[in-house]
Amino acid sequence: MSATVKNPFQHIVEPLDPKDPKQQFYNLSKLGDPRYDRLPFSIRVLLESAVRNCDEFLVKRSDVESILNWKETQTQTVEVPFRPARVILQDFTGVPAVVDFAAMRDAVMKLGGDPEKINPVCPADLVIDHSIQVDFNRKSDSLQKNQDLEFDRNRERFQFLKWGSKAFRNMRIIPPGSGIVHQVNLEYLARVVFKYDGYFYPDSLVGTDSHTTMIDGLGVLGWGVGGIEAEAVMLGQPISMVLPEVVGYKLSGTPDKLITSTDIVLTVTKHLRQVGVVGKFVEFFGPGVAQLSIADRATIANMCPEYGATAAFFPVDDVSIQYLAQTGRDTEKLAYITKYLKAVGMFRDYNNVSQDPDFTQVVELDLDTVVPCCSGPKRPQDRIAVSDMKSDFEACLGAKQSFKGFQVAPEHHNAAIPFQFNGKEYTLSHGSVVIAAITSCTNTSNPSVMLGAGLLAKKAIECGLSVKPYIKTSLSPGSGVVTYYLKESGVMKYLSQLGFEVVGYGCMTCIGNSGPLPEPVVESITQGDLVAAGVLSGNRNFEGRVHPNTRANYLASPPLVIAYAIAGTVRIDFEKEPIAINCDGKEIFLRDIWPTREEIQAVERTFVIPSMFKEVYEKIENVNERWNSLVAPSDKLYTWDPKSTYIKSPPFFDGLHMEVQPPKSINDAYVLLNLGDSVTTDHISPAGNIARTSSAARYLTSRGLTPRDYNSYGSRRGNDAVMARGTFANIRLFNKFLNKQAPQTIHLPTGDTLDVFDAAERYQQSGVPLVVLAGKEYGSGSSRDWAAKGPFLLGIKAVIAESYERIHRSNLVGMGVIPLEYLSGDTADSLGLTGRERYTVIIPEQLTPRMIVDLDTGKTFQVRMRFDTDVELAYFHHGGILNYMIPHNLPSM
């Protein structure tokens, strides 16, 4: 807040404790407005931020009134600013953010400004968790070997991040090997209530990872944004957002004793996808919430992007405070957190119906109805009851190529390919499990499912069961605390015996860092064109994400991951068929080894204790010796190394104009790609391995690298030359021009089939603008800013789609790429578009939010420009959010 402008709500400031008058808070109850008590708890957080930051410039009194009037504005588009308390980043998205900051400092310097003005003004935490890969598994030294290899591959990136932590204020780095960003956030970084600069206020955040919403399970309002938008927030710019609808999700009943939190979240995900919550907040209430632990709530909140909502909020209650105590937060903090939240009406009693606020819409789930389930084989929202897995997979085999189809000819459904591995013969067939990974923030933060997996492993070993040695098994906990309680409870040794050794602390298989499969396995899959399966306790299973050789990927709870690994196939009905036959010839069923909720809770009460969390987290910033010994420069301006293939000054500020440029129409554009529904950010900008035949591989080879040094696309996001070549490089991209899956397109003027980058380069050499055609849910998946930066660098001026996922639309806006949306009822097919037309988009000089404009392809139709707020239009007029920020950090010229 500006020091020279008095906050018009200063009259409601008072001490929280009369004995400590210097620590104050904005007492929203003193507004004396009856509308406040009817607001959803999530909206109250937005209101408090607006009240506290009101300066009649960035945040106005009228914004406060708009939020208070939330109930009456549901049918309107009302724009409000929001200043989150902090920002969180992971390294895949953090590196490009720091690269942008370094380049912005250079640009400000060249324009005569002070480069140190480019500096975070709100706290930012960056957790390095996305770099480690499963190169080694099944051995006791796998963890150390993977961590050593991670450091060897990423030393240059890590040095750059360490420079950033020195060069920029308010930026803290959590070193590699510490855990997954969202679990570290939950267990350590979350304040719940800030005590800062003389004020108490609610913790809130945005993060450069779509699963930032996990923190909503603890009652901290947060959601994922693109890295570009996060950079603006770090530099002091409030988020401009449309005041959201809030769907109340009422939970009732009690889950069956065999149900896991994973089963609940996969059920919720499918349900809310059907309800339709894109761009909305979901707020949970009802007596069923009180039945859920914070870990359970965090699991549900984590998968918020998979059901499409912006946030999935569980207001703070007594269970939240108990969790904070369990994870080692001190008693003084617990006292002021409770006192503050009760004082401002943000402390929840889920059994007290009189506290239930108004919602836009209410939907309900009876927890009694939840059954064990998985999701797949290609999307998180495609839930399948475990009892139906076998029949569903077999139906998918023959179905037409789609989200639920592989189009395998009926005569090949029972194909079996024998192969040799470690001197023994095995057989692979459709549905054979070749990857089984206990991974991801979604589940590894939850002691109940992790201990459940350990207890199932114990019972399996005692029954004489094992996992076939060619299956790539792995365990990548979200923090060191998990390993601690698995060892202390005595179950770690059983997990190890089944092949589930700890391989690293990071996202690993969930982000696509699954590492190589054994060569005989790959050869068999290729020879038989098999639909091999991966089973993981993750949150994403999009095509080509987990591994190029696993066409079917299923999300499952950690105990089910082990179960399918033991079975060796997803073509099994656990209720009717034995999971395996032991060495004594006895049939063992899954029900024989499945632990009950009571068994799990008894172990959890004994072994998940505060001292573990304190011991792990009090040394988290200094425990990695290789990080501690890493030498990084300390200059305020970064010295770019022209030989580097990891860190490169981006071209985003080349030709920067200080004056606002009038908008220009897009004339006679070619279509680069003609795409269908649910094109994900993994399709647009893959994070996994760089294929040897790709444009990016050819570039890296030209720079003297061999394939073993390519690393992943995610690790090279600090180099725009690699990332531009990696745009639309996913092998599972389905382009209607080709009518098959391939990272290629047709160069329309010549008819040549080329890699997407090579085609775009030809168009750019001819000075021709480009557009992309797409269907519904364009840009779903991860909050990946390179999925917007890459298309920008390819010369794509606009995307024309039926609908967009929230974060990706925002990222396109941030890069100055126009998101155009067909009007209701229109599609490419209904308009007779083939993609082979030339496209002219008529853009008037005077633009307004969500404006309808004409598009001419030889015939004229209308589309909506998805600039949803005036601030987004301001970004567009400046050529994107990064260019917008430069003049705002310069002295007047």
mmCIF file of C-alpha atoms in Angstrom, residues 423 471 745 811 871:
data_model
loop_
_atom_site.group_PDB
_atom_site.id
_atom_site.type_symbol
_atom_site.label_atom_id
_atom_site.label_comp_id
_atom_site.label_asym_id
_atom_site.label_seq_id
_atom_site.Cartn_x
_atom_site.Cartn_y
_atom_site.Cartn_z
ATOM 1 C CA GLY A 423 18.175 -64.487 -17.733
ATOM 2 C CA ILE A 471 8.335 -53.538 -13.833
ATOM 3 C CA THR A 745 2.080 -30.555 -39.448
ATOM 4 C CA ASN A 811 -0.872 -17.128 -20.219
ATOM 5 C CA VAL A 871 -6.154 -4.935 -17.250
#
